[in-house]
Amino acid sequence: MRLLIRALRLCELGRQAASRRPVTAQECLGPRSSKRPGQRCWASVQAVGTRSALSSKLGVSVTRIMRPDDANVAGNVHGGTVLKMIEEAGAIISTRHCNSQNGERCVAALARVERTDFLSPMCIGEVAHVSAEITYTSKHSVEVQVHVMSENILTGTKKLTNKATLWYVPLSLKNVDKVLEVPPVVYSRQEQEEEGRKRYEAQKLERMETKWRNGDIVQPVLNPEPNTVSYSQSSLIHLVGPSDCTLHGFVHGGVTMKLMDEVAGIVAARHCKTNIVTASVDAINFHDKIRKGCVITISGRMTFTSNKSMEIEVLVDADPVVNNFVKRYRAASAFFTYVSLSPEGKSLPVPQLVPETEDEKKRFEEGKGRYLQMKAKRQGQAETQA
């Protein structure tokens, strides 16, 4: 009711301030289907398109201004803040789509985030425009592509800051351990479905491999030497409360990603002792749900350094302290890449990591392989565009 009253007030202001066609309260609240995809809305969350049709540009847009508590001491918005906004937009559109047909009601849960590059930093006072669109559905999952634009409201300048691809699965409201079927979508071109199926199979294979790859835990070391893995490794312990969770009692994916980015940032700052920003996030895999009341441990460790970047592995373990029958388990894992910046915002050289144990040396070589692979991919894309 409060949302309806707020929407009605906003729409009334819109009628008085502009000469365009009046906007109804229903449009402001974002209906599941609309006959006017181009219609603007005064509300902060917009929805346009026709249900279950990709050709109609089914999408959601979330907009908000960046505040001081969203940024670091240098005024750059935390990567975790952006990741949380991306996940919120994805959750809205995927949950809406999965409930677009009659049947058992559900909520979409985040299963995976593909590699996300932070193309440009966002600062305090800028407005973030997060737009999400469904690009593929399998029998039990939804692919959502998200773009983030930052706007300087003083000059009107806009720039693309992030692009991300997320995968969601619909969980029944009656039983959150039950995965439901996803309503199919209509593709405007056959190639869209074929390309989406290839992406689906690729991420499914990688997710299964990653689930068993990171079985170890980060152990503390007394009196570590500078520039070693042990020197910068960090952990954060967090009790999952109601504010972290959906209405159904498990943690929002965006909350987990924000905590992961926070730990990765601490590791990077400890290693190079300068201002640091998130450059990219490799695929984030959510292996299992985290329920309300769990104690989660988010651990980060340096795995690789190039001349100007740092790769940090982040692991999330959940401990259901109120349930003696469930043991501690691995809930999520990812690799974050950070860069070091001068006070003027220019890239600085990174102190080289000194791996000591055989496991650390192995992880260093694996990180180097990922770095070289991504570098070659970027060079290939640059040559193609040229």
Short mmCIF file of C-alpha atoms in Angstrom, two decimals:
data_model
loop_
_atom_site.label_atom_id
_atom_site.label_comp_id
_atom_site.label_asym_id
_atom_site.label_seq_id
_atom_site.Cartn_x
_atom_site.Cartn_y
_atom_site.Cartn_z
CA MET A 1 0.00 0.00 0.00
CA ARG A 2 2.84 2.40 0.82
CA LEU A 3 4.45 1.70 -2.54
CA LEU A 4 1.14 2.37 -4.31
CA ILE A 5 0.66 5.68 -2.51
CA ARG A 6 4.24 6.69 -3.32
CA ALA A 7 3.78 5.76 -6.97
CA LEU A 8 0.55 7.75 -7.20
CA ARG A 9 2.27 10.82 -5.74
CA LEU A 10 5.16 10.50 -8.18
CA CYS A 11 2.82 10.14 -11.10
CA GLU A 12 0.83 13.20 -10.01
CA LEU A 13 4.06 15.22 -9.94
CA GLY A 14 4.82 13.92 -13.40
CA ARG A 15 1.52 15.16 -14.76
CA GLN A 16 2.05 18.59 -13.33
CA ALA A 17 5.69 18.95 -14.43
CA ALA A 18 5.50 17.68 -17.99
CA SER A 19 3.26 17.98 -20.99
CA ARG A 20 3.68 14.35 -22.04
CA ARG A 21 0.97 11.69 -21.77
CA PRO A 22 0.06 11.00 -18.09
CA VAL A 23 1.77 8.01 -16.51
CA THR A 24 -0.44 5.66 -14.51
CA ALA A 25 0.38 4.23 -11.12
CA GLN A 26 0.34 0.73 -12.58
CA GLU A 27 3.07 1.71 -15.06
CA CYS A 28 5.17 3.25 -12.29
CA LEU A 29 5.05 0.05 -10.28
CA GLY A 30 6.39 -1.92 -13.25
CA PRO A 31 3.79 -4.36 -14.64
CA ARG A 32 4.87 -7.71 -15.95
CA SER A 33 3.68 -6.80 -19.41
CA SER A 34 3.25 -3.45 -21.07
CA LYS A 35 1.80 -2.34 -24.38
CA ARG A 36 4.22 0.58 -24.57
CA PRO A 37 7.85 -0.65 -24.28
CA GLY A 38 9.22 2.85 -24.69
CA GLN A 39 7.11 4.47 -21.97
CA ARG A 40 9.21 6.18 -19.28
CA CYS A 41 8.36 5.80 -15.62
CA TRP A 42 8.95 8.06 -12.63
CA ALA A 43 9.63 5.14 -10.30
CA SER A 44 13.18 3.94 -9.67
CA VAL A 45 12.42 0.43 -10.91
CA GLN A 46 11.03 0.16 -14.43
CA ALA A 47 9.80 -2.83 -16.42
CA VAL A 48 9.08 -2.91 -20.11
CA GLY A 49 8.21 -5.55 -22.64
CA THR A 50 5.86 -8.43 -23.30
CA ARG A 51 5.88 -11.50 -21.14
CA SER A 52 8.15 -14.35 -22.33
CA ALA A 53 9.24 -12.70 -25.57
CA LEU A 54 12.87 -11.80 -26.13
CA SER A 55 12.00 -9.92 -29.29
CA SER A 56 10.08 -7.39 -27.20
CA LYS A 57 13.14 -6.50 -25.05
CA LEU A 58 11.80 -7.74 -21.71
CA GLY A 59 13.86 -5.77 -19.20
CA VAL A 60 14.24 -4.13 -15.81
CA SER A 61 16.11 -0.95 -14.87
CA VAL A 62 17.25 0.07 -11.38
CA THR A 63 18.56 3.57 -10.70
CA ARG A 64 20.11 5.14 -7.60
CA ILE A 65 22.68 7.75 -6.61
CA MET A 66 26.04 6.73 -5.14
CA ARG A 67 26.52 7.83 -1.51
CA PRO A 68 29.68 8.17 0.61
CA ASP A 69 29.05 4.84 2.34
CA ASP A 70 29.13 3.15 -1.09
CA ALA A 71 32.76 4.16 -1.73
CA ASN A 72 36.29 3.78 -0.41
CA VAL A 73 38.39 6.56 1.12
CA ALA A 74 39.42 7.76 -2.35
CA GLY A 75 35.79 8.22 -3.44
CA ASN A 76 35.65 5.23 -5.80
CA VAL A 77 32.50 3.13 -5.47
CA HIS A 78 33.21 -0.37 -4.10
CA GLY A 79 33.00 -3.14 -6.67
CA GLY A 80 30.82 -5.05 -4.21
CA THR A 81 28.26 -2.24 -4.21
CA VAL A 82 28.00 -2.44 -8.01
CA LEU A 83 27.79 -6.25 -7.90
CA LYS A 84 24.94 -6.05 -5.39
CA MET A 85 22.97 -3.67 -7.64
CA ILE A 86 23.59 -5.96 -10.62
CA GLU A 87 22.26 -8.96 -8.68
CA GLU A 88 19.18 -7.08 -7.50
CA ALA A 89 18.20 -6.20 -11.06
CA GLY A 90 18.83 -9.77 -12.18
CA ALA A 91 16.76 -11.21 -9.33
CA ILE A 92 13.82 -8.94 -10.14
CA ILE A 93 13.62 -9.81 -13.82
CA SER A 94 14.27 -13.56 -13.42
CA THR A 95 11.76 -13.97 -10.57
CA ARG A 96 9.18 -12.02 -12.55
CA HIS A 97 9.71 -14.19 -15.61
CA CYS A 98 9.63 -17.47 -13.69
CA ASN A 99 6.21 -16.47 -12.26
CA SER A 100 4.83 -15.24 -15.60
CA GLN A 101 2.72 -18.36 -16.11
CA ASN A 102 0.16 -20.09 -13.90
CA GLY A 103 1.70 -22.70 -11.66
CA GLU A 104 3.69 -23.11 -8.46
CA ARG A 105 5.13 -19.79 -7.31
CA CYS A 106 8.88 -19.42 -6.95
CA VAL A 107 11.79 -17.08 -6.30
CA ALA A 108 14.87 -16.93 -8.53
CA ALA A 109 18.15 -17.73 -6.75
CA LEU A 110 21.56 -16.72 -8.11
CA ALA A 111 23.63 -19.72 -9.23
CA ARG A 112 26.53 -18.14 -11.10
CA VAL A 113 27.97 -14.84 -12.29
CA GLU A 114 30.15 -14.95 -15.41
CA ARG A 115 33.33 -12.90 -15.66
CA THR A 116 32.57 -9.23 -14.99
CA ASP A 117 34.91 -6.41 -16.05
CA PHE A 118 34.86 -3.03 -14.34
CA LEU A 119 35.36 -0.84 -17.41
CA SER A 120 35.36 2.52 -15.66
CA PRO A 121 35.31 3.64 -12.01
CA MET A 122 32.17 5.13 -10.50
CA CYS A 123 32.37 7.96 -7.98
CA ILE A 124 30.34 9.44 -5.13
CA GLY A 125 27.50 11.63 -6.43
CA GLU A 126 27.14 9.82 -9.74
CA VAL A 127 23.92 8.02 -10.63
CA ALA A 128 24.07 4.32 -11.48
CA HIS A 129 21.64 3.03 -14.12
CA VAL A 130 21.45 -0.78 -14.01
CA SER A 131 19.51 -2.44 -16.84
CA ALA A 132 18.81 -6.19 -17.03
CA GLU A 133 17.47 -8.32 -19.85
CA ILE A 134 16.75 -12.05 -20.19
CA THR A 135 18.77 -13.53 -23.05
CA TYR A 136 18.28 -17.30 -22.67
CA THR A 137 16.33 -19.88 -20.69
CA SER A 138 16.98 -23.59 -20.25
CA LYS A 139 14.59 -26.01 -18.58
CA HIS A 140 15.73 -25.01 -15.08
CA SER A 141 17.74 -21.79 -15.43
CA VAL A 142 17.58 -18.21 -16.68
CA GLU A 143 20.43 -16.22 -18.23
CA VAL A 144 20.30 -12.48 -17.53
CA GLN A 145 22.60 -9.89 -19.08
CA VAL A 146 23.13 -6.66 -17.14
CA HIS A 147 24.66 -3.32 -18.16
CA VAL A 148 25.62 -0.55 -15.73
CA MET A 149 25.88 3.07 -16.84
CA SER A 150 27.14 5.87 -14.61
CA GLU A 151 25.78 9.40 -15.03
CA ASN A 152 27.33 12.65 -13.89
CA ILE A 153 24.17 14.58 -13.04
CA LEU A 154 26.03 17.92 -13.18
CA THR A 155 27.19 17.52 -16.78
CA GLY A 156 24.81 14.82 -18.03
CA THR A 157 27.76 12.70 -19.16
CA LYS A 158 27.11 8.94 -19.21
CA LYS A 159 29.57 6.06 -19.56
CA LEU A 160 29.42 2.27 -19.49
CA THR A 161 31.01 0.96 -16.29
CA ASN A 162 30.05 -2.74 -16.14
CA LYS A 163 28.71 -5.63 -18.17
CA ALA A 164 27.73 -8.90 -16.53
CA THR A 165 25.98 -12.20 -17.24
CA LEU A 166 24.14 -13.98 -14.42
CA TRP A 167 22.41 -17.36 -14.14
CA TYR A 168 19.39 -17.94 -11.89
CA VAL A 169 17.37 -21.02 -10.93
CA PRO A 170 13.72 -20.90 -9.74
CA LEU A 171 13.15 -22.30 -6.25
CA SER A 172 9.68 -23.23 -5.04
CA LEU A 173 8.17 -21.05 -2.30
CA LYS A 174 6.78 -24.19 -0.70
CA ASN A 175 10.13 -25.98 -0.70
CA VAL A 176 13.28 -23.94 -1.44
CA ASP A 177 15.22 -27.14 -2.16
CA LYS A 178 12.94 -27.85 -5.13
CA VAL A 179 13.99 -26.41 -8.50
CA LEU A 180 11.05 -25.63 -10.81
CA GLU A 181 10.87 -25.45 -14.59
CA VAL A 182 11.39 -22.10 -16.31
CA PRO A 183 8.76 -20.76 -18.74
CA PRO A 184 10.21 -20.77 -22.27
CA VAL A 185 10.90 -17.54 -24.12
CA VAL A 186 10.35 -16.62 -27.76
CA TYR A 187 13.55 -15.80 -29.68
CA SER A 188 13.52 -13.32 -32.52
CA ARG A 189 16.26 -15.32 -34.29
CA GLN A 190 17.14 -19.03 -34.20
CA GLU A 191 20.80 -18.09 -33.72
CA GLN A 192 19.95 -16.52 -30.34
CA GLU A 193 18.74 -19.83 -28.95
CA GLU A 194 21.71 -21.77 -30.34
CA GLU A 195 24.24 -19.28 -28.96
CA GLY A 196 22.48 -19.28 -25.59
CA ARG A 197 22.54 -23.08 -25.44
CA LYS A 198 26.31 -23.06 -26.02
CA ARG A 199 26.79 -20.55 -23.18
CA TYR A 200 24.58 -22.67 -20.94
CA GLU A 201 26.53 -25.88 -21.57
CA ALA A 202 29.88 -24.10 -21.07
CA GLN A 203 28.94 -22.55 -17.72
CA LYS A 204 27.35 -25.78 -16.51
CA LEU A 205 30.57 -27.70 -17.15
CA GLU A 206 32.78 -25.08 -15.49
CA ARG A 207 30.49 -24.82 -12.47
CA MET A 208 30.73 -28.56 -11.85
CA GLU A 209 34.53 -28.46 -12.14
CA THR A 210 34.85 -25.50 -9.79
CA LYS A 211 32.64 -27.07 -7.11
CA TRP A 212 35.29 -29.66 -6.33
CA ARG A 213 38.42 -27.61 -7.09
CA ASN A 214 38.49 -25.37 -4.03
CA GLY A 215 38.16 -27.81 -1.17
CA ASP A 216 40.90 -26.41 1.07
CA ILE A 217 40.61 -23.62 3.62
CA VAL A 218 42.76 -20.59 4.39
CA GLN A 219 44.84 -21.15 7.53
CA PRO A 220 46.42 -18.25 9.49
CA VAL A 221 50.24 -18.05 9.77
CA LEU A 222 52.17 -16.36 12.58
CA ASN A 223 54.70 -13.61 11.71
CA PRO A 224 54.50 -13.89 7.91
CA GLU A 225 57.00 -12.14 5.66
CA PRO A 226 55.88 -9.16 3.48
CA ASN A 227 54.74 -9.96 -0.09
CA THR A 228 53.94 -13.57 0.80
CA VAL A 229 50.50 -15.16 0.54
CA SER A 230 50.23 -15.45 4.32
CA TYR A 231 51.08 -11.77 4.86
CA SER A 232 47.98 -10.42 3.07
CA GLN A 233 45.47 -13.24 3.46
CA SER A 234 42.35 -12.13 5.31
CA SER A 235 39.07 -13.50 6.65
CA LEU A 236 35.76 -11.99 7.63
CA ILE A 237 33.21 -13.75 9.85
CA HIS A 238 29.58 -12.72 9.44
CA LEU A 239 26.40 -13.88 11.17
CA VAL A 240 23.60 -14.07 8.61
CA GLY A 241 20.64 -12.02 9.80
CA PRO A 242 17.16 -11.26 8.43
CA SER A 243 18.39 -8.14 6.60
CA ASP A 244 20.78 -10.31 4.55
CA CYS A 245 18.07 -12.68 3.37
CA THR A 246 15.11 -12.96 1.07
CA LEU A 247 11.65 -13.37 2.52
CA HIS A 248 12.25 -17.11 2.31
CA GLY A 249 15.24 -17.25 4.62
CA PHE A 250 18.33 -17.58 2.45
CA VAL A 251 20.98 -15.00 1.64
CA HIS A 252 20.75 -12.67 -1.36
CA GLY A 253 23.50 -13.42 -3.87
CA GLY A 254 24.31 -9.72 -3.95
CA VAL A 255 25.00 -9.68 -0.21
CA THR A 256 27.46 -12.55 -0.57
CA MET A 257 29.22 -10.89 -3.51
CA LYS A 258 29.57 -7.60 -1.62
CA LEU A 259 31.22 -9.39 1.33
CA MET A 260 33.52 -11.29 -1.05
CA ASP A 261 34.63 -8.07 -2.72
CA GLU A 262 35.24 -6.47 0.69
CA VAL A 263 37.60 -9.28 1.73
CA ALA A 264 39.37 -9.27 -1.64
CA GLY A 265 39.89 -5.52 -1.28
CA ILE A 266 41.47 -5.98 2.16
CA VAL A 267 43.88 -8.57 0.75
CA ALA A 268 44.86 -6.28 -2.13
CA ALA A 269 45.33 -3.25 0.14
CA ARG A 270 47.47 -5.21 2.59
CA HIS A 271 49.68 -6.44 -0.23
CA CYS A 272 50.40 -3.14 -2.01
CA LYS A 273 49.63 -0.51 0.70
CA THR A 274 47.93 1.85 -1.80
CA ASN A 275 44.46 2.74 -3.01
CA ILE A 276 43.03 -0.26 -4.86
CA VAL A 277 39.99 -0.80 -7.10
CA THR A 278 38.25 -3.87 -8.50
CA ALA A 279 39.29 -4.46 -12.12
CA SER A 280 37.33 -7.64 -12.82
CA VAL A 281 35.68 -10.63 -11.22
CA ASP A 282 36.12 -14.08 -12.68
CA ALA A 283 33.12 -16.40 -12.62
CA ILE A 284 31.46 -16.48 -9.18
CA ASN A 285 29.96 -19.90 -8.47
CA PHE A 286 27.30 -20.37 -5.81
CA HIS A 287 27.59 -24.02 -4.81
CA ASP A 288 24.89 -24.09 -2.14
CA LYS A 289 22.35 -21.82 -0.45
CA ILE A 290 23.19 -19.97 2.77
CA ARG A 291 20.35 -19.90 5.26
CA LYS A 292 19.45 -17.35 7.91
CA GLY A 293 21.30 -18.01 11.16
CA CYS A 294 24.42 -19.44 9.54
CA VAL A 295 27.86 -18.09 10.39
CA ILE A 296 29.78 -17.54 7.18
CA THR A 297 33.54 -17.19 6.85
CA ILE A 298 34.74 -15.28 3.81
CA SER A 299 38.45 -15.93 3.22
CA GLY A 300 40.74 -14.31 0.68
CA ARG A 301 44.30 -15.03 -0.43
CA MET A 302 46.59 -13.70 -3.13
CA THR A 303 47.20 -16.24 -5.90
CA PHE A 304 49.01 -14.29 -8.64
CA THR A 305 50.47 -10.87 -9.46
CA SER A 306 51.39 -9.39 -12.82
CA ASN A 307 53.18 -6.06 -13.19
CA LYS A 308 50.01 -4.06 -12.51
CA SER A 309 47.32 -6.44 -11.29
CA MET A 310 46.60 -8.85 -8.45
CA GLU A 311 44.45 -11.99 -8.54
CA ILE A 312 42.75 -12.90 -5.26
CA GLU A 313 40.89 -16.13 -4.57
CA VAL A 314 37.87 -15.73 -2.30
CA LEU A 315 36.14 -18.68 -0.60
CA VAL A 316 32.86 -18.60 1.32
CA ASP A 317 32.17 -21.31 3.91
CA ALA A 318 28.88 -21.60 5.79
CA ASP A 319 28.50 -23.07 9.27
CA PRO A 320 24.88 -23.79 10.34
CA VAL A 321 25.54 -23.30 14.06
CA VAL A 322 21.88 -23.83 14.99
CA ASN A 323 21.72 -27.17 13.16
CA ASN A 324 23.88 -29.98 14.56
CA PHE A 325 23.00 -32.29 11.66
CA VAL A 326 24.54 -30.10 8.92
CA LYS A 327 28.31 -29.71 8.70
CA ARG A 328 30.29 -26.71 7.50
CA TYR A 329 30.19 -26.49 3.69
CA ARG A 330 31.60 -24.49 0.79
CA ALA A 331 28.91 -22.04 -0.37
CA ALA A 332 30.67 -19.90 -3.01
CA SER A 333 34.04 -19.23 -4.63
CA ALA A 334 35.53 -16.75 -7.10
CA PHE A 335 38.65 -14.95 -8.31
CA PHE A 336 38.84 -11.15 -8.07
CA THR A 337 41.35 -8.99 -9.93
CA TYR A 338 42.48 -5.67 -8.43
CA VAL A 339 44.75 -2.87 -9.60
CA SER A 340 46.77 -0.37 -7.57
CA LEU A 341 46.16 3.35 -8.12
CA SER A 342 48.06 6.52 -7.25
CA PRO A 343 46.29 9.48 -5.56
CA GLU A 344 45.83 10.89 -9.08
CA GLY A 345 44.09 7.70 -10.22
CA LYS A 346 46.95 6.35 -12.35
CA SER A 347 47.91 2.68 -12.40
CA LEU A 348 50.88 1.73 -10.21
CA PRO A 349 53.24 -1.27 -10.31
CA VAL A 350 52.26 -4.08 -7.94
CA PRO A 351 54.76 -5.70 -5.51
CA GLN A 352 55.45 -9.19 -6.81
CA LEU A 353 53.96 -12.06 -4.84
CA VAL A 354 56.44 -14.53 -3.29
CA PRO A 355 54.87 -18.02 -3.20
CA GLU A 356 56.45 -20.25 -0.55
CA THR A 357 54.72 -23.65 -0.44
CA GLU A 358 54.13 -26.07 -3.31
CA ASP A 359 50.39 -25.33 -3.22
CA GLU A 360 51.06 -21.60 -3.44
CA LYS A 361 53.40 -22.10 -6.39
CA LYS A 362 50.80 -24.25 -8.12
CA ARG A 363 48.08 -21.65 -7.60
CA PHE A 364 50.47 -18.96 -8.86
CA GLU A 365 51.01 -20.84 -12.14
CA GLU A 366 47.28 -21.45 -12.52
CA GLY A 367 46.64 -17.73 -11.97
CA LYS A 368 49.31 -16.85 -14.50
CA GLY A 369 47.56 -19.09 -17.03
CA ARG A 370 44.24 -17.33 -16.45
CA TYR A 371 45.94 -13.95 -16.77
CA LEU A 372 47.66 -14.82 -20.06
CA GLN A 373 44.47 -16.36 -21.45
CA MET A 374 42.43 -13.25 -20.69
CA LYS A 375 45.18 -10.97 -22.02
CA ALA A 376 45.23 -12.88 -25.32
CA LYS A 377 41.44 -12.71 -25.50
CA ARG A 378 41.44 -8.94 -25.01
CA GLN A 379 44.13 -8.50 -27.67
CA GLY A 380 42.12 -10.61 -30.09
CA GLN A 381 38.99 -8.55 -29.46
CA ALA A 382 40.95 -5.30 -29.98
CA GLU A 383 42.33 -6.57 -33.30
CA THR A 384 38.86 -7.64 -34.44
CA GLN A 385 37.38 -4.22 -33.64
CA ALA A 386 40.29 -2.46 -35.39
#
